[in-house]
Amino acid sequence: MRRNTRSEQKSTSSLKKMTMLALNNTILGMSTRTRKLSKSAMLRENLPKRLKGRRDNDSLE
């Protein structure tokens, strides 16, 4: 009986570790995608300003 309890504890512990690793990977992946999306959004936000600046410079020449 005692062996079963120990083996159950080991498998539960292993399952917990694997679950935590999976959750950590998911969270890290989400933060990476969020960073990429925010950079993309900033680029899109700044693009019209850059284009406007170029048009103004072109009209001066």
PDB file of N, CA and C in Angstrom:
ATOM      1  N   MET A   1       0.812  -1.194   0.000  1.00  0.00           N
ATOM      2  CA  MET A   1       0.000   0.000   0.000  1.00  0.00           C
ATOM      3  C   MET A   1       0.863   1.268   0.000  1.00  0.00           C
ATOM      4  N   ARG A   2       1.915   1.231   0.746  1.00  0.00           N
ATOM      5  CA  ARG A   2       2.770   2.400   0.854  1.00  0.00           C
ATOM      6  C   ARG A   2       3.454   2.722  -0.477  1.00  0.00           C
ATOM      7  N   ARG A   3       3.842   1.696  -1.225  1.00  0.00           N
ATOM      8  CA  ARG A   3       4.486   1.919  -2.516  1.00  0.00           C
ATOM      9  C   ARG A   3       3.546   2.618  -3.487  1.00  0.00           C
ATOM     10  N   ASN A   4       2.302   2.220  -3.473  1.00  0.00           N
ATOM     11  CA  ASN A   4       1.336   2.855  -4.358  1.00  0.00           C
ATOM     12  C   ASN A   4       1.217   4.346  -4.060  1.00  0.00           C
ATOM     13  N   THR A   5       1.216   4.683  -2.814  1.00  0.00           N
ATOM     14  CA  THR A   5       1.094   6.086  -2.426  1.00  0.00           C
ATOM     15  C   THR A   5       2.296   6.877  -2.918  1.00  0.00           C
ATOM     16  N   ARG A   6       3.489   6.320  -2.754  1.00  0.00           N
ATOM     17  CA  ARG A   6       4.697   7.010  -3.216  1.00  0.00           C
ATOM     18  C   ARG A   6       4.707   7.155  -4.727  1.00  0.00           C
ATOM     19  N   SER A   7       4.339   6.105  -5.423  1.00  0.00           N
ATOM     20  CA  SER A   7       4.331   6.200  -6.884  1.00  0.00           C
ATOM     21  C   SER A   7       3.259   7.173  -7.355  1.00  0.00           C
ATOM     22  N   GLU A   8       2.143   7.221  -6.659  1.00  0.00           N
ATOM     23  CA  GLU A   8       1.098   8.189  -7.001  1.00  0.00           C
ATOM     24  C   GLU A   8       1.592   9.612  -6.758  1.00  0.00           C
ATOM     25  N   GLN A   9       2.326   9.795  -5.664  1.00  0.00           N
ATOM     26  CA  GLN A   9       2.863  11.124  -5.370  1.00  0.00           C
ATOM     27  C   GLN A   9       3.870  11.538  -6.430  1.00  0.00           C
ATOM     28  N   LYS A  10       4.703  10.590  -6.866  1.00  0.00           N
ATOM     29  CA  LYS A  10       5.691  10.894  -7.896  1.00  0.00           C
ATOM     30  C   LYS A  10       5.012  11.267  -9.203  1.00  0.00           C
ATOM     31  N   SER A  11       3.998  10.495  -9.583  1.00  0.00           N
ATOM     32  CA  SER A  11       3.323  10.795 -10.844  1.00  0.00           C
ATOM     33  C   SER A  11       2.556  12.111 -10.751  1.00  0.00           C
ATOM     34  N   THR A  12       1.985  12.396  -9.593  1.00  0.00           N
ATOM     35  CA  THR A  12       1.293  13.672  -9.404  1.00  0.00           C
ATOM     36  C   THR A  12       2.286  14.818  -9.476  1.00  0.00           C
ATOM     37  N   SER A  13       3.439  14.634  -8.858  1.00  0.00           N
ATOM     38  CA  SER A  13       4.476  15.657  -8.885  1.00  0.00           C
ATOM     39  C   SER A  13       4.960  15.890 -10.315  1.00  0.00           C
ATOM     40  N   SER A  14       5.166  14.818 -11.057  1.00  0.00           N
ATOM     41  CA  SER A  14       5.598  14.937 -12.450  1.00  0.00           C
ATOM     42  C   SER A  14       4.542  15.640 -13.288  1.00  0.00           C
ATOM     43  N   LEU A  15       3.301  15.293 -13.043  1.00  0.00           N
ATOM     44  CA  LEU A  15       2.205  15.924 -13.772  1.00  0.00           C
ATOM     45  C   LEU A  15       2.144  17.417 -13.466  1.00  0.00           C
ATOM     46  N   LYS A  16       2.344  17.770 -12.203  1.00  0.00           N
ATOM     47  CA  LYS A  16       2.348  19.183 -11.820  1.00  0.00           C
ATOM     48  C   LYS A  16       3.483  19.925 -12.514  1.00  0.00           C
ATOM     49  N   LYS A  17       4.666  19.315 -12.542  1.00  0.00           N
ATOM     50  CA  LYS A  17       5.815  19.955 -13.186  1.00  0.00           C
ATOM     51  C   LYS A  17       5.558  20.166 -14.669  1.00  0.00           C
ATOM     52  N   MET A  18       5.025  19.139 -15.324  1.00  0.00           N
ATOM     53  CA  MET A  18       4.752  19.259 -16.757  1.00  0.00           C
ATOM     54  C   MET A  18       3.680  20.311 -17.024  1.00  0.00           C
ATOM     55  N   THR A  19       2.681  20.364 -16.161  1.00  0.00           N
ATOM     56  CA  THR A  19       1.626  21.365 -16.317  1.00  0.00           C
ATOM     57  C   THR A  19       2.192  22.765 -16.153  1.00  0.00           C
ATOM     58  N   MET A  20       3.041  22.951 -15.158  1.00  0.00           N
ATOM     59  CA  MET A  20       3.644  24.265 -14.942  1.00  0.00           C
ATOM     60  C   MET A  20       4.532  24.667 -16.115  1.00  0.00           C
ATOM     61  N   LEU A  21       5.288  23.725 -16.656  1.00  0.00           N
ATOM     62  CA  LEU A  21       6.119  24.030 -17.818  1.00  0.00           C
ATOM     63  C   LEU A  21       5.262  24.434 -19.007  1.00  0.00           C
ATOM     64  N   ALA A  22       4.181  23.706 -19.222  1.00  0.00           N
ATOM     65  CA  ALA A  22       3.290  24.026 -20.337  1.00  0.00           C
ATOM     66  C   ALA A  22       2.671  25.410 -20.156  1.00  0.00           C
ATOM     67  N   LEU A  23       2.236  25.717 -18.944  1.00  0.00           N
ATOM     68  CA  LEU A  23       1.656  27.040 -18.680  1.00  0.00           C
ATOM     69  C   LEU A  23       2.692  28.147 -18.859  1.00  0.00           C
ATOM     70  N   ASN A  24       3.904  27.916 -18.372  1.00  0.00           N
ATOM     71  CA  ASN A  24       4.963  28.913 -18.534  1.00  0.00           C
ATOM     72  C   ASN A  24       5.254  29.162 -20.002  1.00  0.00           C
ATOM     73  N   ASN A  25       5.341  28.092 -20.789  1.00  0.00           N
ATOM     74  CA  ASN A  25       5.595  28.255 -22.219  1.00  0.00           C
ATOM     75  C   ASN A  25       4.467  29.020 -22.892  1.00  0.00           C
ATOM     76  N   THR A  26       3.243  28.726 -22.493  1.00  0.00           N
ATOM     77  CA  THR A  26       2.090  29.426 -23.063  1.00  0.00           C
ATOM     78  C   THR A  26       2.137  30.906 -22.731  1.00  0.00           C
ATOM     79  N   ILE A  27       2.412  31.211 -21.478  1.00  0.00           N
ATOM     80  CA  ILE A  27       2.463  32.615 -21.049  1.00  0.00           C
ATOM     81  C   ILE A  27       3.601  33.350 -21.746  1.00  0.00           C
ATOM     82  N   LEU A  28       4.761  32.721 -21.832  1.00  0.00           N
ATOM     83  CA  LEU A  28       5.889  33.358 -22.514  1.00  0.00           C
ATOM     84  C   LEU A  28       5.587  33.576 -23.990  1.00  0.00           C
ATOM     85  N   GLY A  29       4.957  32.600 -24.605  1.00  0.00           N
ATOM     86  CA  GLY A  29       4.578  32.748 -26.011  1.00  0.00           C
ATOM     87  C   GLY A  29       3.595  33.883 -26.210  1.00  0.00           C
ATOM     88  N   MET A  30       2.670  34.018 -25.285  1.00  0.00           N
ATOM     89  CA  MET A  30       1.685  35.096 -25.386  1.00  0.00           C
ATOM     90  C   MET A  30       2.360  36.452 -25.242  1.00  0.00           C
ATOM     91  N   SER A  31       3.299  36.567 -24.322  1.00  0.00           N
ATOM     92  CA  SER A  31       3.960  37.862 -24.132  1.00  0.00           C
ATOM     93  C   SER A  31       4.811  38.213 -25.346  1.00  0.00           C
ATOM     94  N   THR A  32       5.422  37.220 -25.972  1.00  0.00           N
ATOM     95  CA  THR A  32       6.204  37.473 -27.181  1.00  0.00           C
ATOM     96  C   THR A  32       5.301  37.956 -28.299  1.00  0.00           C
ATOM     97  N   ARG A  33       4.156  37.289 -28.484  1.00  0.00           N
ATOM     98  CA  ARG A  33       3.216  37.716 -29.525  1.00  0.00           C
ATOM     99  C   ARG A  33       2.667  39.099 -29.230  1.00  0.00           C
ATOM    100  N   THR A  34       2.418  39.389 -27.967  1.00  0.00           N
ATOM    101  CA  THR A  34       1.903  40.708 -27.587  1.00  0.00           C
ATOM    102  C   THR A  34       2.920  41.785 -27.920  1.00  0.00           C
ATOM    103  N   ARG A  35       4.188  41.518 -27.627  1.00  0.00           N
ATOM    104  CA  ARG A  35       5.237  42.482 -27.958  1.00  0.00           C
ATOM    105  C   ARG A  35       5.299  42.724 -29.452  1.00  0.00           C
ATOM    106  N   LYS A  36       5.227  41.647 -30.229  1.00  0.00           N
ATOM    107  CA  LYS A  36       5.271  41.789 -31.682  1.00  0.00           C
ATOM    108  C   LYS A  36       4.074  42.581 -32.182  1.00  0.00           C
ATOM    109  N   LEU A  37       2.900  42.298 -31.624  1.00  0.00           N
ATOM    110  CA  LEU A  37       1.705  43.024 -32.037  1.00  0.00           C
ATOM    111  C   LEU A  37       1.794  44.498 -31.666  1.00  0.00           C
ATOM    112  N   SER A  38       2.317  44.797 -30.487  1.00  0.00           N
ATOM    113  CA  SER A  38       2.408  46.201 -30.083  1.00  0.00           C
ATOM    114  C   SER A  38       3.419  46.945 -30.951  1.00  0.00           C
ATOM    115  N   LYS A  39       4.518  46.293 -31.316  1.00  0.00           N
ATOM    116  CA  LYS A  39       5.480  46.918 -32.223  1.00  0.00           C
ATOM    117  C   LYS A  39       4.831  47.178 -33.572  1.00  0.00           C
ATOM    118  N   SER A  40       4.084  46.207 -34.043  1.00  0.00           N
ATOM    119  CA  SER A  40       3.396  46.349 -35.321  1.00  0.00           C
ATOM    120  C   SER A  40       2.392  47.496 -35.274  1.00  0.00           C
ATOM    121  N   ALA A  41       1.658  47.600 -34.180  1.00  0.00           N
ATOM    122  CA  ALA A  41       0.678  48.674 -34.030  1.00  0.00           C
ATOM    123  C   ALA A  41       1.375  50.033 -33.993  1.00  0.00           C
ATOM    124  N   MET A  42       2.508  50.112 -33.310  1.00  0.00           N
ATOM    125  CA  MET A  42       3.241  51.377 -33.259  1.00  0.00           C
ATOM    126  C   MET A  42       3.748  51.756 -34.637  1.00  0.00           C
ATOM    127  N   LEU A  43       4.233  50.774 -35.388  1.00  0.00           N
ATOM    128  CA  LEU A  43       4.706  51.062 -36.737  1.00  0.00           C
ATOM    129  C   LEU A  43       3.568  51.568 -37.610  1.00  0.00           C
ATOM    130  N   ARG A  44       2.405  50.914 -37.489  1.00  0.00           N
ATOM    131  CA  ARG A  44       1.250  51.352 -38.275  1.00  0.00           C
ATOM    132  C   ARG A  44       0.811  52.749 -37.871  1.00  0.00           C
ATOM    133  N   GLU A  45       0.922  53.055 -36.594  1.00  0.00           N
ATOM    134  CA  GLU A  45       0.524  54.370 -36.098  1.00  0.00           C
ATOM    135  C   GLU A  45       1.470  55.445 -36.603  1.00  0.00           C
ATOM    136  N   ASN A  46       2.745  55.145 -36.667  1.00  0.00           N
ATOM    137  CA  ASN A  46       3.748  56.128 -37.083  1.00  0.00           C
ATOM    138  C   ASN A  46       3.875  56.232 -38.594  1.00  0.00           C
ATOM    139  N   LEU A  47       3.417  55.263 -39.326  1.00  0.00           N
ATOM    140  CA  LEU A  47       3.574  55.257 -40.776  1.00  0.00           C
ATOM    141  C   LEU A  47       2.926  56.467 -41.440  1.00  0.00           C
ATOM    142  N   PRO A  48       1.679  56.821 -41.124  1.00  0.00           N
ATOM    143  CA  PRO A  48       1.092  58.004 -41.769  1.00  0.00           C
ATOM    144  C   PRO A  48       1.882  59.282 -41.485  1.00  0.00           C
ATOM    145  N   LYS A  49       2.436  59.400 -40.282  1.00  0.00           N
ATOM    146  CA  LYS A  49       3.240  60.578 -39.945  1.00  0.00           C
ATOM    147  C   LYS A  49       4.489  60.621 -40.811  1.00  0.00           C
ATOM    148  N   ARG A  50       5.121  59.477 -40.980  1.00  0.00           N
ATOM    149  CA  ARG A  50       6.332  59.419 -41.805  1.00  0.00           C
ATOM    150  C   ARG A  50       6.018  59.733 -43.254  1.00  0.00           C
ATOM    151  N   LEU A  51       4.914  59.160 -43.742  1.00  0.00           N
ATOM    152  CA  LEU A  51       4.531  59.414 -45.129  1.00  0.00           C
ATOM    153  C   LEU A  51       4.197  60.886 -45.337  1.00  0.00           C
ATOM    154  N   LYS A  52       3.517  61.485 -44.390  1.00  0.00           N
ATOM    155  CA  LYS A  52       3.165  62.900 -44.487  1.00  0.00           C
ATOM    156  C   LYS A  52       4.436  63.746 -44.514  1.00  0.00           C
ATOM    157  N   GLY A  53       5.393  63.403 -43.675  1.00  0.00           N
ATOM    158  CA  GLY A  53       6.661  64.124 -43.649  1.00  0.00           C
ATOM    159  C   GLY A  53       7.395  64.015 -44.969  1.00  0.00           C
ATOM    160  N   ARG A  54       7.357  62.869 -45.586  1.00  0.00           N
ATOM    161  CA  ARG A  54       8.009  62.682 -46.884  1.00  0.00           C
ATOM    162  C   ARG A  54       7.312  63.509 -47.956  1.00  0.00           C
ATOM    163  N   ARG A  55       5.990  63.515 -47.926  1.00  0.00           N
ATOM    164  CA  ARG A  55       5.241  64.290 -48.924  1.00  0.00           C
ATOM    165  C   ARG A  55       5.546  65.776 -48.780  1.00  0.00           C
ATOM    166  N   ASP A  56       5.626  66.244 -47.541  1.00  0.00           N
ATOM    167  CA  ASP A  56       5.943  67.654 -47.307  1.00  0.00           C
ATOM    168  C   ASP A  56       7.338  67.981 -47.820  1.00  0.00           C
ATOM    169  N   ASN A  57       8.285  67.084 -47.590  1.00  0.00           N
ATOM    170  CA  ASN A  57       9.656  67.299 -48.066  1.00  0.00           C
ATOM    171  C   ASN A  57       9.716  67.262 -49.580  1.00  0.00           C
ATOM    172  N   ASP A  58       8.951  66.384 -50.205  1.00  0.00           N
ATOM    173  CA  ASP A  58       8.930  66.295 -51.663  1.00  0.00           C
ATOM    174  C   ASP A  58       8.346  67.567 -52.273  1.00  0.00           C
ATOM    175  N   SER A  59       7.345  68.141 -51.641  1.00  0.00           N
ATOM    176  CA  SER A  59       6.706  69.335 -52.194  1.00  0.00           C
ATOM    177  C   SER A  59       7.614  70.557 -52.071  1.00  0.00           C
ATOM    178  N   LEU A  60       8.539  70.544 -51.129  1.00  0.00           N
ATOM    179  CA  LEU A  60       9.462  71.659 -50.971  1.00  0.00           C
ATOM    180  C   LEU A  60      10.510  71.689 -52.069  1.00  0.00           C
ATOM    181  N   GLU A  61      10.808  70.563 -52.631  1.00  0.00           N
ATOM    182  CA  GLU A  61      11.874  70.493 -53.642  1.00  0.00           C
ATOM    183  C   GLU A  61      11.426  70.913 -54.977  1.00  0.00           C
TER     184      GLU A  61
END
